Every structure is written in C-alpha cells, then in structure tokens.
JSON list of C-alpha atoms in Angstrom, two decimals:
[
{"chain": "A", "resi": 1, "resn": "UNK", "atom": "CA", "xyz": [105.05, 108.20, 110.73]},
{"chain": "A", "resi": 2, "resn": "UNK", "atom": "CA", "xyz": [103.32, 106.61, 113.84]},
{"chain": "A", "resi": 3, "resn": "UNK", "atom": "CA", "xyz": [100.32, 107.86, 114.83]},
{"chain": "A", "resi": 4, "resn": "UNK", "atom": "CA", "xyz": [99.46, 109.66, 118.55]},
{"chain": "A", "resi": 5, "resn": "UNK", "atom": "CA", "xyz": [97.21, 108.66, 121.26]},
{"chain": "A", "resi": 6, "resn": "UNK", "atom": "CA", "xyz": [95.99, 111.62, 123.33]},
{"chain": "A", "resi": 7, "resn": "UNK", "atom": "CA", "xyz": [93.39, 110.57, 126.06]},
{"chain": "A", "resi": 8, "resn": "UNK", "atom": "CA", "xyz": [91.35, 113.44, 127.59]},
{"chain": "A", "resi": 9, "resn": "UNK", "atom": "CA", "xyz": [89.49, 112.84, 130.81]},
{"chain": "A", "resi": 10, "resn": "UNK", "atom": "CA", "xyz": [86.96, 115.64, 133.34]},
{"chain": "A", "resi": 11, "resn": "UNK", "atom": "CA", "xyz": [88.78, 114.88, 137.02]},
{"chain": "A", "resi": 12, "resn": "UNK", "atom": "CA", "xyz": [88.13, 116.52, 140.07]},
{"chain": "A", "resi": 13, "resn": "UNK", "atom": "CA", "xyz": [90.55, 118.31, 142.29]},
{"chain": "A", "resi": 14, "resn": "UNK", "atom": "CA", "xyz": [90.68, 114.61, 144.17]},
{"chain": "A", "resi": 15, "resn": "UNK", "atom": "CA", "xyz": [91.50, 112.88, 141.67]},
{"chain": "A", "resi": 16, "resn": "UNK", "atom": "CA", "xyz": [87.74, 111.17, 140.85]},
{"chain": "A", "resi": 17, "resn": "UNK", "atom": "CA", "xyz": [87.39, 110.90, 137.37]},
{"chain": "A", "resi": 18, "resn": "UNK", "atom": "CA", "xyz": [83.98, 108.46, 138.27]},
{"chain": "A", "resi": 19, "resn": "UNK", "atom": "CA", "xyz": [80.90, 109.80, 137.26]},
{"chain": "A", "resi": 20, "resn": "UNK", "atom": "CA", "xyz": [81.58, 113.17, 135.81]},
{"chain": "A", "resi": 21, "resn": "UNK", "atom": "CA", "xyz": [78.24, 113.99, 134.61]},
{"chain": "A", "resi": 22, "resn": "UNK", "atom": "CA", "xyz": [77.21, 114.21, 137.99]},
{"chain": "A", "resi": 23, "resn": "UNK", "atom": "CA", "xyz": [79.55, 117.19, 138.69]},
{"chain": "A", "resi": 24, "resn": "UNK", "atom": "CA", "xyz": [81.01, 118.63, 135.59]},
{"chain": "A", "resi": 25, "resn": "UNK", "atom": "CA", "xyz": [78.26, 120.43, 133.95]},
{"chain": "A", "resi": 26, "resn": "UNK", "atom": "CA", "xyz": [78.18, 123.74, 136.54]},
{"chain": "A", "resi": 27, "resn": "UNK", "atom": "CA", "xyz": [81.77, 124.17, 134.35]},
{"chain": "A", "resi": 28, "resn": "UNK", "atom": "CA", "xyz": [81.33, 123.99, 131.17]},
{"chain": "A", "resi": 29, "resn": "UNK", "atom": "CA", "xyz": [81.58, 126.92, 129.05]},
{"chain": "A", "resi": 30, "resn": "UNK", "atom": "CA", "xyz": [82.96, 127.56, 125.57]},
{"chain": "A", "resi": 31, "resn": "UNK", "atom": "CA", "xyz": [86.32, 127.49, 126.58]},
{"chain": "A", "resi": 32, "resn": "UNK", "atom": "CA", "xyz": [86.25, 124.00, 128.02]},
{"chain": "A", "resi": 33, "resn": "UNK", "atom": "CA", "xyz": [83.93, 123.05, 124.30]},
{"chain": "A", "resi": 34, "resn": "UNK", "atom": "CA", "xyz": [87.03, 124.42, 122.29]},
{"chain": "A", "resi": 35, "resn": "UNK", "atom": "CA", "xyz": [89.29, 122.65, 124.09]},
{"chain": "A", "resi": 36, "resn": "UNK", "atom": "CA", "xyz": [87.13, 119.41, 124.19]},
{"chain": "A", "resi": 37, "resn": "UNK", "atom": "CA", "xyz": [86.00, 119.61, 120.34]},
{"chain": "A", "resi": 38, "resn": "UNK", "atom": "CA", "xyz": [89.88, 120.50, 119.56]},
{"chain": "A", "resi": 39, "resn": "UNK", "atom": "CA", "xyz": [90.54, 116.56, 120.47]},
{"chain": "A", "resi": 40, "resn": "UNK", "atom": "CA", "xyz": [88.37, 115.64, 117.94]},
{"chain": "A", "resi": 41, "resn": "UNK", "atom": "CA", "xyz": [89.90, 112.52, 116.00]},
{"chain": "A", "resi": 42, "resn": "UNK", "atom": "CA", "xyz": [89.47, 110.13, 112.81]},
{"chain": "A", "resi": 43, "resn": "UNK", "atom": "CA", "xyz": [89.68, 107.17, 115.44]},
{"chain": "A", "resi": 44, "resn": "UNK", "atom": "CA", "xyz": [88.31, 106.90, 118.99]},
{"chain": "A", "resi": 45, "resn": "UNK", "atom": "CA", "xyz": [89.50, 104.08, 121.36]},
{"chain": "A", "resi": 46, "resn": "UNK", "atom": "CA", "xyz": [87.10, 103.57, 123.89]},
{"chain": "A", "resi": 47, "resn": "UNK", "atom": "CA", "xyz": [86.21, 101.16, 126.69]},
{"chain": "A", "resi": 48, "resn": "UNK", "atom": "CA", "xyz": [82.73, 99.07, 127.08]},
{"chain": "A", "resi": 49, "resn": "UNK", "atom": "CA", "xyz": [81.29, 101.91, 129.30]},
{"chain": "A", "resi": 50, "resn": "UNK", "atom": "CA", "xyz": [82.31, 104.73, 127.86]},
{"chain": "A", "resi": 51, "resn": "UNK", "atom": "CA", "xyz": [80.91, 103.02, 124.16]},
{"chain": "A", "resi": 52, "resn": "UNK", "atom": "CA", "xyz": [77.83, 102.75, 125.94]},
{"chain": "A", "resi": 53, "resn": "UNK", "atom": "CA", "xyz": [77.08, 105.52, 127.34]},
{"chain": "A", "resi": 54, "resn": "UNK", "atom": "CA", "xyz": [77.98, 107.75, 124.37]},
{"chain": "A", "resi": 55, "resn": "UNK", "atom": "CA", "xyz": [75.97, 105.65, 121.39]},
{"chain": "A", "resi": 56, "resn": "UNK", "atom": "CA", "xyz": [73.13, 105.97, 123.79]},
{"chain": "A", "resi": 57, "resn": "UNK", "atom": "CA", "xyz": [73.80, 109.56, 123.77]},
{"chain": "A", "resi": 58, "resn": "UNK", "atom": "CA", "xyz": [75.23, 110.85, 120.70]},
{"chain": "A", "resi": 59, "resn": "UNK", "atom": "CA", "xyz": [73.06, 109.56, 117.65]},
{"chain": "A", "resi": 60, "resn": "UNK", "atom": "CA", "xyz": [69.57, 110.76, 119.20]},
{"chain": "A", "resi": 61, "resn": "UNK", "atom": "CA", "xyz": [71.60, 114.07, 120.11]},
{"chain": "A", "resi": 62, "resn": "UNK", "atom": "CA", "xyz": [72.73, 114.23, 116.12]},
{"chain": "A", "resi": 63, "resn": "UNK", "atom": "CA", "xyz": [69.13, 113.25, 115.03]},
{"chain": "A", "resi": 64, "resn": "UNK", "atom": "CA", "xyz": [68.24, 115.99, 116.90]},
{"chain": "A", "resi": 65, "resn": "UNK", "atom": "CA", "xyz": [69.66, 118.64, 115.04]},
{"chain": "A", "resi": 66, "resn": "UNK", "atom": "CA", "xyz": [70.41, 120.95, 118.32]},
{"chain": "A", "resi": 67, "resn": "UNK", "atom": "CA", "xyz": [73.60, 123.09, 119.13]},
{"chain": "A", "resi": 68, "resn": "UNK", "atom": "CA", "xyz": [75.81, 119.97, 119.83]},
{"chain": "A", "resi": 69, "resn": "UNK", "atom": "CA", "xyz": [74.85, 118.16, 116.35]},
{"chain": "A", "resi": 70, "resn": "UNK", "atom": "CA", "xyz": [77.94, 118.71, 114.43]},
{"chain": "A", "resi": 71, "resn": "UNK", "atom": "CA", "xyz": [79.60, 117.18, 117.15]},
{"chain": "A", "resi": 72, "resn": "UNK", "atom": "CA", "xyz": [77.51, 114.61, 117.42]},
{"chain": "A", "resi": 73, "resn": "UNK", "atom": "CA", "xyz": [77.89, 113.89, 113.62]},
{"chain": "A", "resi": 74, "resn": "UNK", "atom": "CA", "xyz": [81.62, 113.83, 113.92]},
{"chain": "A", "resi": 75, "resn": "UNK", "atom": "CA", "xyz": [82.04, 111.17, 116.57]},
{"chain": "A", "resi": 76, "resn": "UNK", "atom": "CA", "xyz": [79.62, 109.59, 114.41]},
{"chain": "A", "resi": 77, "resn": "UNK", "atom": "CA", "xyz": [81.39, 109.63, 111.59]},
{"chain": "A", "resi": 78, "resn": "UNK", "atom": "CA", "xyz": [84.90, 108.74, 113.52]},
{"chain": "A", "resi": 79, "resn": "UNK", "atom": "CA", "xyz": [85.85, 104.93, 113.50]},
{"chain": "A", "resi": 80, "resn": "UNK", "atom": "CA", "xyz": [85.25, 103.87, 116.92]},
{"chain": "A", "resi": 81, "resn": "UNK", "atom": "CA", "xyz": [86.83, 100.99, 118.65]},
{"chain": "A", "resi": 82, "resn": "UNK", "atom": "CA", "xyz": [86.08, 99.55, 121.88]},
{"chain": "A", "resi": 83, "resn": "UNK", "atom": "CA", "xyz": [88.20, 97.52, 124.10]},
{"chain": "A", "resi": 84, "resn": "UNK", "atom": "CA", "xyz": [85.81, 95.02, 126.11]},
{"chain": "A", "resi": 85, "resn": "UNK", "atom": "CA", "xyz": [86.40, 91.13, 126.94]},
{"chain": "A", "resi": 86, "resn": "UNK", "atom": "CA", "xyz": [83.14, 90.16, 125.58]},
{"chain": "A", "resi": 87, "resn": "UNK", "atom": "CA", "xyz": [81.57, 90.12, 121.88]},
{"chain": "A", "resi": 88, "resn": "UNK", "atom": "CA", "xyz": [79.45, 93.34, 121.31]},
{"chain": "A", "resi": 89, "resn": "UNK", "atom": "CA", "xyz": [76.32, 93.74, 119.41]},
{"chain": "A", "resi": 90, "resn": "UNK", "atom": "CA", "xyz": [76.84, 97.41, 117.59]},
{"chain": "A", "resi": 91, "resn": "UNK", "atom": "CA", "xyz": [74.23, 100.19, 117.09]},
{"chain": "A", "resi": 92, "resn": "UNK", "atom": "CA", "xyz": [76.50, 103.46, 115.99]},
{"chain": "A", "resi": 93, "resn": "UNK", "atom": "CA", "xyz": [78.22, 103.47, 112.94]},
{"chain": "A", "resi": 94, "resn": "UNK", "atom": "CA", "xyz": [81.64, 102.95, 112.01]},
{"chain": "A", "resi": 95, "resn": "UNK", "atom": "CA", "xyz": [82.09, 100.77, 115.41]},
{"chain": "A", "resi": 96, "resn": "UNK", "atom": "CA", "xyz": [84.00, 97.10, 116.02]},
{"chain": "A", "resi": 97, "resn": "UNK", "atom": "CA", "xyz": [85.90, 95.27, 118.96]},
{"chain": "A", "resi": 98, "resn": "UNK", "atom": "CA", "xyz": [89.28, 95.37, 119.87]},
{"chain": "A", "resi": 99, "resn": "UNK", "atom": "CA", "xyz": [90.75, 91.85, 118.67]},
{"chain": "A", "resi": 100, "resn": "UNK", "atom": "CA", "xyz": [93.29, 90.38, 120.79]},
{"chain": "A", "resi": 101, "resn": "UNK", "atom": "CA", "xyz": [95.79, 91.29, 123.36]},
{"chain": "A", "resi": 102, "resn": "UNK", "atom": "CA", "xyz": [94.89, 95.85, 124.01]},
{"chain": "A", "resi": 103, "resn": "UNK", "atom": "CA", "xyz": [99.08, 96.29, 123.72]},
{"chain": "A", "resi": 104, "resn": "UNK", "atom": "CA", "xyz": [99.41, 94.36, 120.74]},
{"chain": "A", "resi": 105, "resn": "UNK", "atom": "CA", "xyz": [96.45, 95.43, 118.99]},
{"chain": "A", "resi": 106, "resn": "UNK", "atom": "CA", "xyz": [96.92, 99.35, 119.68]},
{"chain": "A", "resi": 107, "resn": "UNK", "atom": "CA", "xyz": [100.68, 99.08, 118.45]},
{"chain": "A", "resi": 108, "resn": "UNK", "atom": "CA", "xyz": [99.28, 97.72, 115.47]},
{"chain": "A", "resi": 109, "resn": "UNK", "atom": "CA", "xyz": [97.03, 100.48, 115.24]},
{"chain": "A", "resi": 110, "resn": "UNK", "atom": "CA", "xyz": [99.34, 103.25, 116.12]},
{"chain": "A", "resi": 111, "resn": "UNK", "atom": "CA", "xyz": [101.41, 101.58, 112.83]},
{"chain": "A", "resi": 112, "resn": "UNK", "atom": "CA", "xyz": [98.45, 101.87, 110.70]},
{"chain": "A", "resi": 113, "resn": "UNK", "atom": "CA", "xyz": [97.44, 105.10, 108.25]},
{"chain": "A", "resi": 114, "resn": "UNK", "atom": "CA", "xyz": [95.86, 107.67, 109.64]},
{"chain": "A", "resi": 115, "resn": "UNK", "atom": "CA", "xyz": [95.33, 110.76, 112.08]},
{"chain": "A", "resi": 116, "resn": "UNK", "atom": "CA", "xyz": [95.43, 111.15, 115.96]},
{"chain": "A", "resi": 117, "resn": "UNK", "atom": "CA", "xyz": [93.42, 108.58, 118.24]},
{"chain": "A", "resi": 118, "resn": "UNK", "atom": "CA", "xyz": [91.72, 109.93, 120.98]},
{"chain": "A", "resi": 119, "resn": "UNK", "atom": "CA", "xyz": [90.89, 108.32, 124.27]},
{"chain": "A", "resi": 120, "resn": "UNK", "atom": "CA", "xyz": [87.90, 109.73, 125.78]},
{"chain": "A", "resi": 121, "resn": "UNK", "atom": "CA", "xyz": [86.77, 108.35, 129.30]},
{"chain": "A", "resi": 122, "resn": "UNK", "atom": "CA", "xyz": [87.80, 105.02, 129.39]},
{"chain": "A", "resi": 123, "resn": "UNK", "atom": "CA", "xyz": [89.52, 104.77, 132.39]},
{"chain": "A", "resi": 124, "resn": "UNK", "atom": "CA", "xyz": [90.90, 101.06, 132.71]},
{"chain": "A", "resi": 125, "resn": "UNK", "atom": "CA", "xyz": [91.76, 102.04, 129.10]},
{"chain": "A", "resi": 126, "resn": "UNK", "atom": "CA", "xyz": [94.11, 104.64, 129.95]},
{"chain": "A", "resi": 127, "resn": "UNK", "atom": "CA", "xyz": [95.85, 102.82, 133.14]},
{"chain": "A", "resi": 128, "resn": "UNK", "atom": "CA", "xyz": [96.46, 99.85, 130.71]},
{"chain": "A", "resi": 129, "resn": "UNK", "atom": "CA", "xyz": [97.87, 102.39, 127.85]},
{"chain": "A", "resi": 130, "resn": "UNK", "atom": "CA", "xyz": [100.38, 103.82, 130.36]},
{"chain": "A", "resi": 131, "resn": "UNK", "atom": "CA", "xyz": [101.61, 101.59, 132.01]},
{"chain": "A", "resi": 132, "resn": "UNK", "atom": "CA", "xyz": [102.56, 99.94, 128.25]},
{"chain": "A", "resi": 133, "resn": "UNK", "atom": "CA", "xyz": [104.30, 103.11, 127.09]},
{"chain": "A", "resi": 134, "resn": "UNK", "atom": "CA", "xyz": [101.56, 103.56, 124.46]},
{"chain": "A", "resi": 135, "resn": "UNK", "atom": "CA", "xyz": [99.77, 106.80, 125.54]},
{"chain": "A", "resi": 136, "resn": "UNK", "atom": "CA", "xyz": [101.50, 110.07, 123.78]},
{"chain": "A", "resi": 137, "resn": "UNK", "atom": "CA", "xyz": [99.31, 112.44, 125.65]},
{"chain": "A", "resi": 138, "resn": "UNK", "atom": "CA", "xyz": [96.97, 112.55, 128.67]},
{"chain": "A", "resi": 139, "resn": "UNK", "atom": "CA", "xyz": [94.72, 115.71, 128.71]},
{"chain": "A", "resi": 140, "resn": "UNK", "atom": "CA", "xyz": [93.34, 116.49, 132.19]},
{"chain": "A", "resi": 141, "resn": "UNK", "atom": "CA", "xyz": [90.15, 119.15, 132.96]},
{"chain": "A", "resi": 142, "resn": "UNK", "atom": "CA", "xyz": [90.88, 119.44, 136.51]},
{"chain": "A", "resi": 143, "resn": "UNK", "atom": "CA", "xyz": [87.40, 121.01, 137.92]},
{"chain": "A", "resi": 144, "resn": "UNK", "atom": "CA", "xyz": [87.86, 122.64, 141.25]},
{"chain": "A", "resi": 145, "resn": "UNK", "atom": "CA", "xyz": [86.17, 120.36, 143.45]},
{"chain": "A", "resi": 146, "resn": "UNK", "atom": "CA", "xyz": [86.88, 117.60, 145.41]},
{"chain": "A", "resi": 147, "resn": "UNK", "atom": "CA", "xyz": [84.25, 114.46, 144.80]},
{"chain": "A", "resi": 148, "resn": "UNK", "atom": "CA", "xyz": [85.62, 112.78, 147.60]},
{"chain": "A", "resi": 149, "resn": "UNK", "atom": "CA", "xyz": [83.87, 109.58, 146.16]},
{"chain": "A", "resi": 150, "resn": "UNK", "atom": "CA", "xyz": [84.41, 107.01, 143.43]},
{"chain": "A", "resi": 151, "resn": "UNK", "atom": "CA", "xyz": [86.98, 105.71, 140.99]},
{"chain": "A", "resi": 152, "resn": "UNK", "atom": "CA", "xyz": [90.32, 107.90, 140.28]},
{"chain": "A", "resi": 153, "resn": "UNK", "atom": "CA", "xyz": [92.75, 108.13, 137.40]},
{"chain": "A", "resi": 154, "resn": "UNK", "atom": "CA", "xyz": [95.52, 106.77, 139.21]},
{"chain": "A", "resi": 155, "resn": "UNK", "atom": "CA", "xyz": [94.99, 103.47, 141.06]},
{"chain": "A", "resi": 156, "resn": "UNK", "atom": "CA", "xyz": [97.04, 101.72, 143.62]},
{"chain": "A", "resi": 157, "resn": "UNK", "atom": "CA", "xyz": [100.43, 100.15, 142.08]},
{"chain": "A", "resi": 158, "resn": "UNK", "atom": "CA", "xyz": [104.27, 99.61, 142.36]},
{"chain": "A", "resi": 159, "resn": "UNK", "atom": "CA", "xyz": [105.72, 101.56, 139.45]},
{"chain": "A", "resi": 160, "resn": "UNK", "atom": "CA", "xyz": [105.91, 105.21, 139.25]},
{"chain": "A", "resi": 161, "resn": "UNK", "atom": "CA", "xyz": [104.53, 107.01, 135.72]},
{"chain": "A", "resi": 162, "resn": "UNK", "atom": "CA", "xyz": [106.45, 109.87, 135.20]},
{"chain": "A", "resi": 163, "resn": "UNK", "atom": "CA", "xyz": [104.87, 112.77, 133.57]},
{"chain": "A", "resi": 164, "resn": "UNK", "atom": "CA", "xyz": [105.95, 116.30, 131.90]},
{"chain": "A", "resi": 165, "resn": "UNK", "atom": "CA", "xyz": [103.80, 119.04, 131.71]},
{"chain": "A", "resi": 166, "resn": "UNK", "atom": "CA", "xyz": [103.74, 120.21, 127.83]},
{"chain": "A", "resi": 167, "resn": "UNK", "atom": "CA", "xyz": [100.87, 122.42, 128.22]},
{"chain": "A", "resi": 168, "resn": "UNK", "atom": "CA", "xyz": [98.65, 124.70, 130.86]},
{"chain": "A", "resi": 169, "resn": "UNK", "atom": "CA", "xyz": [95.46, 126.49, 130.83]},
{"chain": "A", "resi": 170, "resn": "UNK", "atom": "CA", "xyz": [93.75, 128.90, 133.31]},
{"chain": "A", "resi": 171, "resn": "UNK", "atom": "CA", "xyz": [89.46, 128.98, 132.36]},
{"chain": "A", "resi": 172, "resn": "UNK", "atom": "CA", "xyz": [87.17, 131.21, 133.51]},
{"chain": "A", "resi": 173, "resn": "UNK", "atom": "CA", "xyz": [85.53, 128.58, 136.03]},
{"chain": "A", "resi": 174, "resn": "UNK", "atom": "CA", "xyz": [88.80, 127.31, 137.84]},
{"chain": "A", "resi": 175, "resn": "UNK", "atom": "CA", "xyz": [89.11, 124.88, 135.48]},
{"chain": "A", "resi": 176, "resn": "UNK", "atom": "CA", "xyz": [92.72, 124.04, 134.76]},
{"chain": "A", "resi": 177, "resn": "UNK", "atom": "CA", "xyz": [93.18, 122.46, 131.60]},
{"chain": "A", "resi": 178, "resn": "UNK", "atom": "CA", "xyz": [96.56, 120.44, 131.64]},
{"chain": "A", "resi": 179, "resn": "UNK", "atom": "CA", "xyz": [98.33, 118.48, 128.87]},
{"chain": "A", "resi": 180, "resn": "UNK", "atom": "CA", "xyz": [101.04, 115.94, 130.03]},
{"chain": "A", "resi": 181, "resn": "UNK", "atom": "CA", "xyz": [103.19, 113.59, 128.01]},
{"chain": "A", "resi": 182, "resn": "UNK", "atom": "CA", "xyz": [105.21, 110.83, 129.20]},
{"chain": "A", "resi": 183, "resn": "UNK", "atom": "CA", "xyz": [108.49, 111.99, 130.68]},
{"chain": "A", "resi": 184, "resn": "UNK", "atom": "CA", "xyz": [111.81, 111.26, 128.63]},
{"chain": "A", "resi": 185, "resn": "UNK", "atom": "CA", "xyz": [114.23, 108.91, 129.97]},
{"chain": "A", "resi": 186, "resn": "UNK", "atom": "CA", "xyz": [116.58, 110.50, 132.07]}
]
C-alpha cells in the first residue's frame, strides 16, 4: 500500500501563509494543539526554511523538558527530509537531503515502507507537490485575519488545482480548520 502525504499549513483569511509566527499565536489553544499534534508522522518532508527554523527550535525546546517536550521529542525522533538545491550540514537527528529530481524522489518515497508523511510549512514544497499530483491531503488553519502582506499558498499560474473538501472544523477562536484532498476526475 502507498503511503499518504498530508501537508498542514497556519494561513490567514488572505491567503498569507508568510510568517505565521508573527500572527498565529493570539489562536492557539488546545483545540488547534490536537489537531496539530494529530498530524504527527514517522517521516517529515520539509523545505530548507522550514528545516531551519524548526532544528533551531525544537531540540533546545526538548532539552528543555517544558509542556511542548514530547512533541519536541517526536519530531525528533521522526526521519526528516529536506528538499533544498544545496548540500546541507545537519544538526537534528534522523535528518538527510532530498536526492534528485522532488517528483521522482517523493514517488519513490511514497513506494517505500512506512506510515503517513507530513508536510509542515514548506511552502514551495507544497506548490511543487500539487501541481505533480503527489499531495493526498492539504490541511489548512484558516485564522481570521487578513495579513494583507507576504507570501500566499497559492501563487500566480495557468492550471487550475481542484480541491474537495473531506473535512471541516469550527474552533473556539474563529479558526476554521479545513482538510481538502485533490478532487477526482470528473
């Protein structure tokens, strides 16, 4: 059986998915935490940015010992693999680099033993994953504000991605937690 890719991003009402530490936090609560820790996965695919910015976050946070430690310990603990065009020098455990073309190499992947792969972030990583057919489900926490600045999910292009909504989710803080998988062919 082949394996699913589910990619979860924060986006704001606009569309920005840019930057979210600078407006998601005022949000969070325990409902968005269950649904965030319920994408846990063996494997994470992530992009150069995204790599960076959580092993420069997450092993001081499990060395820690605080509240978000288990968590910590898990995406520790998950092989992570990180898409970039340039060799890597690796500080967080269980990490390597993408080899090779991203379609070819996450097919291979997606062949390969194992549970689900998450996508976290990583939003070049996503666009690419689309637009190949290769992304099972996109998980949106749309926070109800509009940014009004910086990158979005969808950027400019010719072909349409058709989505269907599998699953919807009303939290306590407006935000609407929304599962989409590509659309079947008509």
């Amino acid at each position: 059986m082949m394996r699913t890719i589910a990619a979860s991003l924060f986006i704001s009402l606009d569309g920005v998915v840019e930057n979210p530490g600078d407006w998601h936090f005022p949000y969070f609560n325990d409902e968005m935490g269950a649904a965030v820790s319920g994408q846990m996965a063996d494997t994470l695919l992530l992009g150069r940015k995204t790599y960076d910015s959580f092993a420069g976050a997450w092993p001081g946070i499990e060395a820690a010992g605080g509240e978000d430690a288990g968590y910590a310990k898990s995406l520790g603990d998950a092989r992570k693999i990180v898409v970039s065009r340039q060799e890597l020098e690796f500080t967080w455990r269980n990490s390597e680099l993408l080899r090779g073309d991203l379609a070819e190499a996450v097919t291979a992947l997606k062949n390969e033993p194992g549970g689900r792969i998450a996508v976290s972030g990583s939003v070049s990583v996503i666009r690419q994953l689309l637009r190949a057919g290769l992304l099972d489900e996109l998980h949106l926490l749309v926070h109800p504000i509009a940014v009004r600045k910086g990158e979005r999910l969808f950027d400019q292009g010719d072909e349409t991605i058709p989505l269907e909504l599998v699953k919807s989710e009303t939290f306590s803080t407006g935000v609407l937690y929304l599962v989409y998988r590509p659309a079947k062919d008509s």
